[in-house]
Amino acid sequence: MEYNPKEIEAKWQNYWNENGSFEPLNDLKKEKKYILSMFPYPSGRIHMGHVRNYCLGDAFARYFRKADFNVLHPIGWDSFGMPAENAAIKHKLHPKKWTYENIDYMRDELKALGLSFSTKREFATSDELYTRWEQEFIIKMYEAGLLYRKSTIVNWCEPCHTVLANEQVEEGCCWRCDTPVEQKEMPGYYIAITKYAQELLDDLKTLEGQWPSQVLTMQENWIGRSEGLEFSFELSKESRYKLDKQFASYKVFTTRPDTIYGVSYSALAPEHPIVKYIVEHKLLPDSKIEAIKAMQKVSERDRATMPKEGISLEIDVIHPLTAKKIPVWVANFVLSSYGGGAVMAVPAHDQRDFEFAREYNLPIKQVIVGPDGIIEKMSEAYTGEGELIDSESFTGHKNTKAKKSIMYHFEQNSLGTKQINFKLRDWGVSRQRYWGAPIPFVHCDSCGLVPEKTENLPIALPEDVEITGEGNPLDNHPTWKKCKCPKCGKDAIRETDTLDTFVQSSWYFLRYATNPQKWTKEGISKPDSDYWMDVDQYIGGIEHAILHLLYARFFTKVLNDLGYTNSREPFKRLLTQGMVLKDGAKMSKSKGNVVDPDLIVEKYGADTARMFILFAAPPTKELEWNDSAVDGAFRFIKRFTDRSSNVTEDAVKNFKEIDHKTLNKEEKEARRKVYEALQKSNDVFNKTYAFNTLIAASMEAMNALQSQENELVWAEGYYILTNILEPIIPHLCWELSDKLFNKENFNNKIEIKDEVFEQDSIILAVTINGKKRCEIEVSPNASKDEILSIAKEHSAKWLEGNEIIKEIVVPNKLVNLVIKG
C-alpha cells in the first residue's frame, strides 16, 4: 500500500464528519470522560502551540473513546477581547466580522489536523445566546452580594479618552498615541472573589497529585494568606491639627509583630486618603506636591519594578507601645490594595524597608540578634531568627515565640487584633470597550443601579458602531444606552462598560456540558452537569496557571452556590504543556522563527505533524522545532504503511490462535515488544502523559516485527499497533484498520497476554570489580549457583590467577564478581 496522506486524510475527515463520529452519546448511564483543551482566541491562524495543545487533548479523547467511554471533547472560541478592536482600527473592519471570519478559517485549520471535536457543541463566547446566560449569572451574583460597584484607580489616556488595560501601557505611555498615562479614579464593577479566598486555598489540597505542583504553588502564593496583627497608628497632636483634624489615626497590618519595637518610620501608599487630602489641600511645598502627583500617575505594576522612592509628609504618628514619635512618608512600594495602603517599616529586619531607609537616611534599629550578635554597620537587613533585644518586657525572648506573645499583648490591651489577610484582591470586571459582553445594569436617577429584567436578556451589542480607539463606542452611541428603568419605567441610561473576557472563560466548560438542545432554555443543565462534570482531563499552557484557572475555580463554586451545578472544582486533572521553540526561542512573527502548521500539513500530512509534536518532547517540557525530526516521523509513517503488506488475509483470520510456545526466539521477542507498547499506552494515558515513550515503544515493536517472518505475528502486531497509534496518527490507523480488520480492533479493548512476557532466557551483564566484561544468557529459573557458574565460565580470562572475594547476583540484571588487586 502506498502512503498518500492527502487522499487518506480527506477520506477519513469526511467520514468522521458525515457519521458524527465524535459526538458524545445521550446515554447518561454510560461511564464518561470529559476531555478539554483550553479554547483558542480566534486570532486568524493557528500556531504550533495550538497544534500541540489540541493534539494532546485529541489523543486522550481518542484513547478513551476506543476504551468504550462516552467521551465529551468539545471546542469553541474565546472570541471577545481587545485584539478584535485593534484589528477593526487597523483594517477598517467591524470587530464581529473580523472575529467570525477568523473562526471560520481556524475551524478549517483544526479540522485538517483530524481533531476529534464535537461539532454540535461548538460556540463562540461572543454569541448572543452565550451572553444571555452570562448576563443572568452576573445579575444573580449581584443579588447575592457577590458583585458590586465602586470607584477605583485606573490607567487613563486623555487624548484617546479611554481606560487602558495594564497591557496597553508601555513605559508609562498609551500604546496607541504615546501620551503619558494618568492614574484616574473611576467607578467600576467588582466580583467579590475574596469571599472565597479561604475555600480556594483549602481546596488546592484536593488537587494534589492531579495538578502540577508548580501550578498549585503559584495559586497558593497568588491567594497569599497571611496571619498577622492589625493595629492603629495614632497621629501626633501636631499632625492632627496640620490635617485639620480630619484624621486621627490609620490602620496597618503586619505579619511580623515580633519586630514592632524596630519600627523607625511608617509609609503610606500614594493613593492613601491622608496623602490625597494633603495633596488636595496643598499642605506641603509645591515641589513635594508635584512629586506625589507624579507618583500617583504610575500604576502599581510599574511601581513594583522601579527604584524605591518616597517623600516625607512632615507628619508623625505615635508608636503604640513606646509612645515615641515616628515620621510618616509616602512611598511608591506601598500598595493601596493591600493592608489598607499603610505599613510599619522595620528597616533592620526587612530588606525593602532597609533600602528605603538607607536611601533617605532614616533610622535603622536592630531588635533581633542572631548568632553574630549586634551588627554595628548593617549592609543589609537581618531577616533570620534570633532573640529580641531593646524590646521592653519581651527582650530575651525568641522572636518566633514573641510573635504570639506580642499579638496577645495587643489584644489584651485593646491595641490591636489578630487578623488574616489575603493578597488576593476582588476581581475588577469593568472594561470601557465595545467588543465584550455588556454589563446588564441600568442607571436610574430615581432607583439608582438596577439590574435588567431576565426576560430582556441578552443585552446585545449594537452593530452600527465605528471603532476609532477614542472613547468607548457604547458610550458614544446616539441611542443604544438610552432605555427605560426596569424598576420604575422612567428614562434611564444603560451601563456602557463591558465584562472582562476572563468572565467568559470562567464557565465555558459548564456550557459544553449542557446538551445543545437545551441551550435556548438554560445556560447550564444541572442533570447534564451532574453527569459530565468535573472535567476529567484539562490541557493548556502554564501561562494560565493563575488567573484563568483561579477564576474558573471561583466561578464554579459561585455557580454551585447559586444552584446551577453540583460541581465544586471544575478540573480533576491538569496537564500544562510546554512552549514550542525554534532556534531556542518562542515562535513569534517578530523573531521570524514561525513554522506555519498549514505548510507542514500540506507537505507531510496531518499525521506527521501530530506524531512529531507528540514525539519530540514530553508534553510538559519545552519542544524545540526540528526539521529532521519531522522528516523522521514521516519516514516512520511511510514504513508503517509499507510493511502493512505483510499482514495477509489468512493471518488476520487466524492470529488470535497463536501458540506462543511454538514460536522461535525472534517471533516471541516481536510479540513481547508489541505487548510492551500496549502496556505503555495504558500507562501513558492514565498516569504519565509521556507520549514520546509510547511512540518510541511502537517504533521498537515495528523493528522487532521486521526481524521475524511469521505472518500471524505480523497480523497481531498490526491489530495492536494500529489501535495504540490511532490517537496519534488517526487517519492512517483508520485506513489500515478498515482495510485489514474492518475496524474491529477499534471496537474491543485489547487484553494484555501474560504469556508473551514469559521468557525462555534472560541476558545478564557480568562485571568484574564493577567493570562490564561480558553478557550471559541463562534460564529465568536458574539458581544463583547456576548463574555464578556460567558467569565464571564466560569471564574466565579476566579471573585467571585472581582470587574472588565477593559474588553478587542482582536478579534479572547482572552478576558482579569482586577480585583482589
CSV table of N, CA and C in Angstrom, one decimal, residues 525-632:
chain,number,residue,atom,x,y,z
A,525,SER,N,-27.3,23.0,32.3
A,525,SER,CA,-28.3,22.0,32.7
A,525,SER,C,-27.7,21.2,33.9
A,526,LYS,N,-28.4,21.2,35.0
A,526,LYS,CA,-27.9,20.6,36.2
A,526,LYS,C,-27.7,19.1,36.1
A,527,PRO,N,-28.7,18.4,35.5
A,527,PRO,CA,-28.5,16.9,35.3
A,527,PRO,C,-27.4,16.6,34.3
A,528,ASP,N,-27.2,17.4,33.3
A,528,ASP,CA,-26.1,17.2,32.4
A,528,ASP,C,-24.8,17.5,33.1
A,529,SER,N,-24.7,18.5,33.9
A,529,SER,CA,-23.5,18.9,34.7
A,529,SER,C,-23.2,17.7,35.6
A,530,ASP,N,-24.2,17.2,36.3
A,530,ASP,CA,-24.0,16.1,37.2
A,530,ASP,C,-23.3,14.9,36.5
A,531,TYR,N,-23.7,14.7,35.3
A,531,TYR,CA,-23.1,13.6,34.5
A,531,TYR,C,-21.7,13.9,34.0
A,532,TRP,N,-21.5,15.0,33.4
A,532,TRP,CA,-20.2,15.3,32.7
A,532,TRP,C,-19.1,15.9,33.6
A,533,MET,N,-19.6,16.7,34.5
A,533,MET,CA,-18.6,17.4,35.4
A,533,MET,C,-18.1,16.4,36.5
A,534,ASP,N,-16.9,16.5,36.9
A,534,ASP,CA,-15.9,17.5,36.6
A,534,ASP,C,-15.1,17.1,35.3
A,535,VAL,N,-14.5,18.1,34.7
A,535,VAL,CA,-13.6,17.8,33.5
A,535,VAL,C,-12.6,16.8,34.0
A,536,ASP,N,-12.5,15.6,33.3
A,536,ASP,CA,-11.5,14.6,33.7
A,536,ASP,C,-10.1,14.9,33.4
A,537,GLN,N,-9.9,15.6,32.2
A,537,GLN,CA,-8.5,16.0,31.8
A,537,GLN,C,-8.6,17.3,31.1
A,538,TYR,N,-7.9,18.3,31.7
A,538,TYR,CA,-7.8,19.7,31.2
A,538,TYR,C,-6.4,19.9,30.7
A,539,ILE,N,-6.2,20.5,29.5
A,539,ILE,CA,-4.9,20.7,28.9
A,539,ILE,C,-4.8,22.2,28.5
A,540,GLY,N,-3.7,22.8,28.9
A,540,GLY,CA,-3.4,24.2,28.4
A,540,GLY,C,-2.1,24.7,28.9
A,541,GLY,N,-1.7,25.9,28.5
A,541,GLY,CA,-0.4,26.4,28.8
A,541,GLY,C,-0.3,26.8,30.3
A,542,ILE,N,1.0,26.8,30.7
A,542,ILE,CA,1.3,27.2,32.1
A,542,ILE,C,1.1,28.6,32.4
A,543,GLU,N,1.0,29.4,31.3
A,543,GLU,CA,0.7,30.9,31.5
A,543,GLU,C,-0.7,31.2,32.0
A,544,HIS,N,-1.5,30.2,32.0
A,544,HIS,CA,-2.9,30.3,32.5
A,544,HIS,C,-3.0,29.8,34.0
A,545,ALA,N,-1.9,29.5,34.6
A,545,ALA,CA,-1.8,28.8,35.9
A,545,ALA,C,-2.5,29.6,37.0
A,546,ILE,N,-2.5,30.9,36.9
A,546,ILE,CA,-3.1,31.7,38.0
A,546,ILE,C,-4.5,32.2,37.6
A,547,LEU,N,-4.5,33.2,36.7
A,547,LEU,CA,-5.8,33.9,36.6
A,547,LEU,C,-6.9,33.1,36.0
A,548,HIS,N,-6.7,32.5,34.8
A,548,HIS,CA,-7.8,31.7,34.3
A,548,HIS,C,-8.2,30.6,35.2
A,549,LEU,N,-7.3,29.8,35.6
A,549,LEU,CA,-7.6,28.6,36.5
A,549,LEU,C,-8.2,29.0,37.8
A,550,LEU,N,-7.7,30.1,38.4
A,550,LEU,CA,-8.3,30.6,39.6
A,550,LEU,C,-9.7,31.1,39.4
A,551,TYR,N,-9.9,31.9,38.4
A,551,TYR,CA,-11.3,32.4,38.1
A,551,TYR,C,-12.3,31.3,37.8
A,552,ALA,N,-11.8,30.3,37.0
A,552,ALA,CA,-12.7,29.2,36.7
A,552,ALA,C,-13.1,28.4,37.9
A,553,ARG,N,-12.1,28.2,38.8
A,553,ARG,CA,-12.4,27.5,40.1
A,553,ARG,C,-13.4,28.3,40.9
A,554,PHE,N,-13.2,29.6,41.0
A,554,PHE,CA,-14.1,30.5,41.7
A,554,PHE,C,-15.5,30.5,41.1
A,555,PHE,N,-15.6,30.7,39.8
A,555,PHE,CA,-16.9,30.7,39.2
A,555,PHE,C,-17.7,29.5,39.4
A,556,THR,N,-17.0,28.3,39.4
A,556,THR,CA,-17.7,27.0,39.6
A,556,THR,C,-18.2,27.0,41.0
A,557,LYS,N,-17.5,27.5,42.0
A,557,LYS,CA,-18.0,27.5,43.3
A,557,LYS,C,-19.2,28.4,43.5
A,558,VAL,N,-19.2,29.6,42.8
A,558,VAL,CA,-20.3,30.5,42.9
A,558,VAL,C,-21.5,29.9,42.2
A,559,LEU,N,-21.3,29.3,41.0
A,559,LEU,CA,-22.5,28.8,40.3
A,559,LEU,C,-23.0,27.6,41.0
A,560,ASN,N,-22.2,26.9,41.8
A,560,ASN,CA,-22.7,25.8,42.7
A,560,ASN,C,-23.6,26.5,43.8
A,561,ASP,N,-23.1,27.5,44.4
A,561,ASP,CA,-23.9,28.2,45.5
A,561,ASP,C,-25.1,28.8,45.0
A,562,LEU,N,-25.1,29.2,43.7
A,562,LEU,CA,-26.4,29.8,43.1
A,562,LEU,C,-27.3,28.7,42.6
A,563,GLY,N,-26.9,27.4,42.7
A,563,GLY,CA,-27.8,26.3,42.3
A,563,GLY,C,-27.8,25.9,40.9
A,564,TYR,N,-26.7,26.3,40.1
A,564,TYR,CA,-26.7,25.9,38.7
A,564,TYR,C,-25.9,24.6,38.5
A,565,THR,N,-25.1,24.2,39.4
A,565,THR,CA,-24.3,23.0,39.2
A,565,THR,C,-24.0,22.4,40.6
A,566,ASN,N,-23.7,21.1,40.6
A,566,ASN,CA,-23.3,20.5,41.8
A,566,ASN,C,-21.8,20.3,41.9
A,567,SER,N,-21.1,20.8,40.8
A,567,SER,CA,-19.7,20.7,40.8
A,567,SER,C,-19.1,21.8,41.7
A,568,ARG,N,-18.0,21.5,42.3
A,568,ARG,CA,-17.3,22.5,43.2
A,568,ARG,C,-15.9,22.8,42.7
A,569,GLU,N,-15.3,21.9,42.1
A,569,GLU,CA,-14.0,22.1,41.5
A,569,GLU,C,-14.1,21.6,40.0
A,570,PRO,N,-13.7,22.5,39.0
A,570,PRO,CA,-14.1,22.1,37.7
A,570,PRO,C,-13.2,21.1,37.0
A,571,PHE,N,-11.9,21.0,37.4
A,571,PHE,CA,-10.9,20.2,36.6
A,571,PHE,C,-10.2,19.2,37.5
A,572,LYS,N,-10.5,17.9,37.3
A,572,LYS,CA,-9.9,16.9,38.1
A,572,LYS,C,-8.4,16.8,37.9
A,573,ARG,N,-8.0,16.7,36.6
A,573,ARG,CA,-6.6,16.5,36.3
A,573,ARG,C,-6.2,17.7,35.3
A,574,LEU,N,-5.0,18.2,35.5
A,574,LEU,CA,-4.5,19.3,34.7
A,574,LEU,C,-3.1,18.9,34.1
A,575,LEU,N,-3.0,19.1,32.8
A,575,LEU,CA,-1.7,19.0,32.1
A,575,LEU,C,-1.4,20.3,31.5
A,576,THR,N,-0.2,20.8,31.9
A,576,THR,CA,0.2,22.1,31.3
A,576,THR,C,1.4,21.9,30.4
A,577,GLN,N,1.1,22.0,29.1
A,577,GLN,CA,2.1,21.7,28.1
A,577,GLN,C,3.1,22.8,27.9
A,578,GLY,N,4.3,22.5,27.5
A,578,GLY,CA,5.4,23.4,27.4
A,578,GLY,C,5.3,24.2,26.0
A,579,MET,N,6.0,25.2,25.9
A,579,MET,CA,6.0,26.0,24.7
A,579,MET,C,6.7,25.3,23.5
A,580,VAL,N,6.4,25.7,22.3
A,580,VAL,CA,7.1,25.2,21.1
A,580,VAL,C,8.2,26.3,20.7
A,581,LEU,N,9.4,25.9,20.7
A,581,LEU,CA,10.5,26.8,20.4
A,581,LEU,C,11.1,26.5,19.0
A,582,LYS,N,11.8,27.5,18.5
A,582,LYS,CA,12.6,27.4,17.3
A,582,LYS,C,13.9,28.2,17.5
A,583,ASP,N,15.0,27.6,17.3
A,583,ASP,CA,16.3,28.3,17.5
A,583,ASP,C,16.4,28.8,18.9
A,584,GLY,N,15.8,28.0,19.8
A,584,GLY,CA,15.9,28.3,21.3
A,584,GLY,C,15.0,29.4,21.8
A,585,ALA,N,14.1,29.9,20.9
A,585,ALA,CA,13.2,31.0,21.3
A,585,ALA,C,11.8,30.6,21.0
A,586,LYS,N,10.9,31.2,21.7
A,586,LYS,CA,9.5,31.0,21.5
A,586,LYS,C,9.2,31.5,20.1
A,587,MET,N,8.4,30.7,19.3
A,587,MET,CA,8.0,31.2,18.0
A,587,MET,C,7.2,32.5,18.0
A,588,SER,N,7.6,33.4,17.2
A,588,SER,CA,6.9,34.7,17.0
A,588,SER,C,7.2,35.3,15.7
A,589,LYS,N,6.3,36.1,15.2
A,589,LYS,CA,6.5,36.7,13.9
A,589,LYS,C,7.6,37.7,14.0
A,590,SER,N,7.7,38.4,15.1
A,590,SER,CA,8.8,39.4,15.3
A,590,SER,C,10.2,38.8,15.2
A,591,LYS,N,10.3,37.5,15.7
A,591,LYS,CA,11.6,36.9,15.6
A,591,LYS,C,11.9,36.2,14.3
A,592,GLY,N,10.8,36.1,13.5
A,592,GLY,CA,11.0,35.5,12.2
A,592,GLY,C,11.2,34.0,12.2
A,593,ASN,N,10.8,33.3,13.4
A,593,ASN,CA,11.1,31.9,13.5
A,593,ASN,C,9.8,31.0,13.6
A,594,VAL,N,8.7,31.6,13.0
A,594,VAL,CA,7.4,30.9,13.0
A,594,VAL,C,7.4,29.7,11.9
A,595,VAL,N,6.9,28.6,12.4
A,595,VAL,CA,6.7,27.5,11.4
A,595,VAL,C,5.2,27.4,11.2
A,596,ASP,N,4.7,27.5,10.0
A,596,ASP,CA,3.3,27.5,9.7
A,596,ASP,C,2.7,26.1,9.7
A,597,PRO,N,1.8,25.7,10.6
A,597,PRO,CA,1.2,24.4,10.6
A,597,PRO,C,0.6,24.0,9.3
A,598,ASP,N,0.0,25.0,8.6
A,598,ASP,CA,-0.7,24.6,7.3
A,598,ASP,C,0.4,24.1,6.3
A,599,LEU,N,1.6,24.7,6.3
A,599,LEU,CA,2.6,24.2,5.4
A,599,LEU,C,3.1,22.8,5.7
A,600,ILE,N,3.2,22.5,7.0
A,600,ILE,CA,3.6,21.2,7.4
A,600,ILE,C,2.6,20.2,7.0
A,601,VAL,N,1.3,20.5,7.3
A,601,VAL,CA,0.2,19.6,6.9
A,601,VAL,C,0.2,19.4,5.3
A,602,GLU,N,0.4,20.5,4.6
A,602,GLU,CA,0.4,20.4,3.2
A,602,GLU,C,1.5,19.5,2.6
A,603,LYS,N,2.7,19.6,3.2
A,603,LYS,CA,3.9,18.9,2.7
A,603,LYS,C,3.9,17.4,3.2
A,604,TYR,N,3.6,17.2,4.5
A,604,TYR,CA,3.8,15.9,5.0
A,604,TYR,C,2.4,15.2,5.4
A,605,GLY,N,1.4,16.0,5.6
A,605,GLY,CA,0.2,15.4,6.1
A,605,GLY,C,0.0,15.7,7.6
A,606,ALA,N,-1.3,15.6,8.1
A,606,ALA,CA,-1.6,15.9,9.5
A,606,ALA,C,-1.0,14.9,10.4
A,607,ASP,N,-1.0,13.6,10.0
A,607,ASP,CA,-0.5,12.6,10.9
A,607,ASP,C,1.0,12.8,11.2
A,608,THR,N,1.8,13.2,10.3
A,608,THR,CA,3.2,13.5,10.5
A,608,THR,C,3.3,14.7,11.5
A,609,ALA,N,2.5,15.7,11.3
A,609,ALA,CA,2.6,16.9,12.2
A,609,ALA,C,2.2,16.4,13.7
A,610,ARG,N,1.2,15.6,13.8
A,610,ARG,CA,0.8,15.1,15.1
A,610,ARG,C,1.8,14.2,15.7
A,611,MET,N,2.4,13.3,14.9
A,611,MET,CA,3.4,12.4,15.5
A,611,MET,C,4.6,13.2,16.0
A,612,PHE,N,5.1,14.1,15.2
A,612,PHE,CA,6.3,14.9,15.6
A,612,PHE,C,6.0,15.7,16.9
A,613,ILE,N,4.8,16.3,16.9
A,613,ILE,CA,4.5,17.2,18.1
A,613,ILE,C,4.4,16.4,19.4
A,614,LEU,N,4.0,15.1,19.3
A,614,LEU,CA,3.9,14.3,20.4
A,614,LEU,C,5.1,13.5,20.8
A,615,PHE,N,6.0,13.4,19.8
A,615,PHE,CA,7.2,12.6,20.0
A,615,PHE,C,8.4,13.4,20.3
A,616,ALA,N,8.5,14.6,19.9
A,616,ALA,CA,9.7,15.4,20.1
A,616,ALA,C,10.1,15.7,21.5
A,617,ALA,N,9.2,15.7,22.4
A,617,ALA,CA,9.5,16.0,23.8
A,617,ALA,C,8.3,15.6,24.7
A,618,PRO,N,8.6,15.3,26.0
A,618,PRO,CA,7.4,15.1,26.9
A,618,PRO,C,6.5,16.3,26.9
A,619,PRO,N,5.2,16.1,27.0
A,619,PRO,CA,4.3,17.3,26.8
A,619,PRO,C,4.5,18.4,27.8
A,620,THR,N,5.0,18.2,29.0
A,620,THR,CA,5.1,19.3,29.9
A,620,THR,C,6.4,20.1,29.7
A,621,LYS,N,7.3,19.6,28.9
A,621,LYS,CA,8.6,20.2,28.6
A,621,LYS,C,8.5,21.1,27.3
A,622,GLU,N,9.4,22.1,27.2
A,622,GLU,CA,9.5,22.9,26.0
A,622,GLU,C,9.9,22.0,24.9
A,623,LEU,N,9.4,22.3,23.7
A,623,LEU,CA,9.7,21.5,22.5
A,623,LEU,C,10.4,22.3,21.5
A,624,GLU,N,11.6,21.8,21.1
A,624,GLU,CA,12.4,22.5,20.1
A,624,GLU,C,12.1,22.0,18.7
A,625,TRP,N,11.7,22.9,17.8
A,625,TRP,CA,11.3,22.5,16.5
A,625,TRP,C,12.6,21.9,15.8
A,626,ASN,N,12.4,20.8,15.0
A,626,ASN,CA,13.5,20.1,14.4
A,626,ASN,C,13.0,19.6,13.1
A,627,ASP,N,13.5,20.2,12.0
A,627,ASP,CA,13.0,19.8,10.6
A,627,ASP,C,13.3,18.3,10.4
A,628,SER,N,14.5,17.8,10.8
A,628,SER,CA,14.9,16.5,10.5
A,628,SER,C,14.0,15.5,11.3
A,629,ALA,N,13.6,15.9,12.5
A,629,ALA,CA,12.7,15.0,13.3
A,629,ALA,C,11.3,14.9,12.6
A,630,VAL,N,10.9,16.0,11.9
A,630,VAL,CA,9.6,15.9,11.2
A,630,VAL,C,9.8,14.9,10.0
A,631,ASP,N,10.9,15.0,9.3
A,631,ASP,CA,11.2,14.0,8.3
A,631,ASP,C,11.2,12.6,8.8
A,632,GLY,N,11.8,12.4,10.0
A,632,GLY,CA,11.9,11.1,10.7
A,632,GLY,C,10.5,10.6,11.0
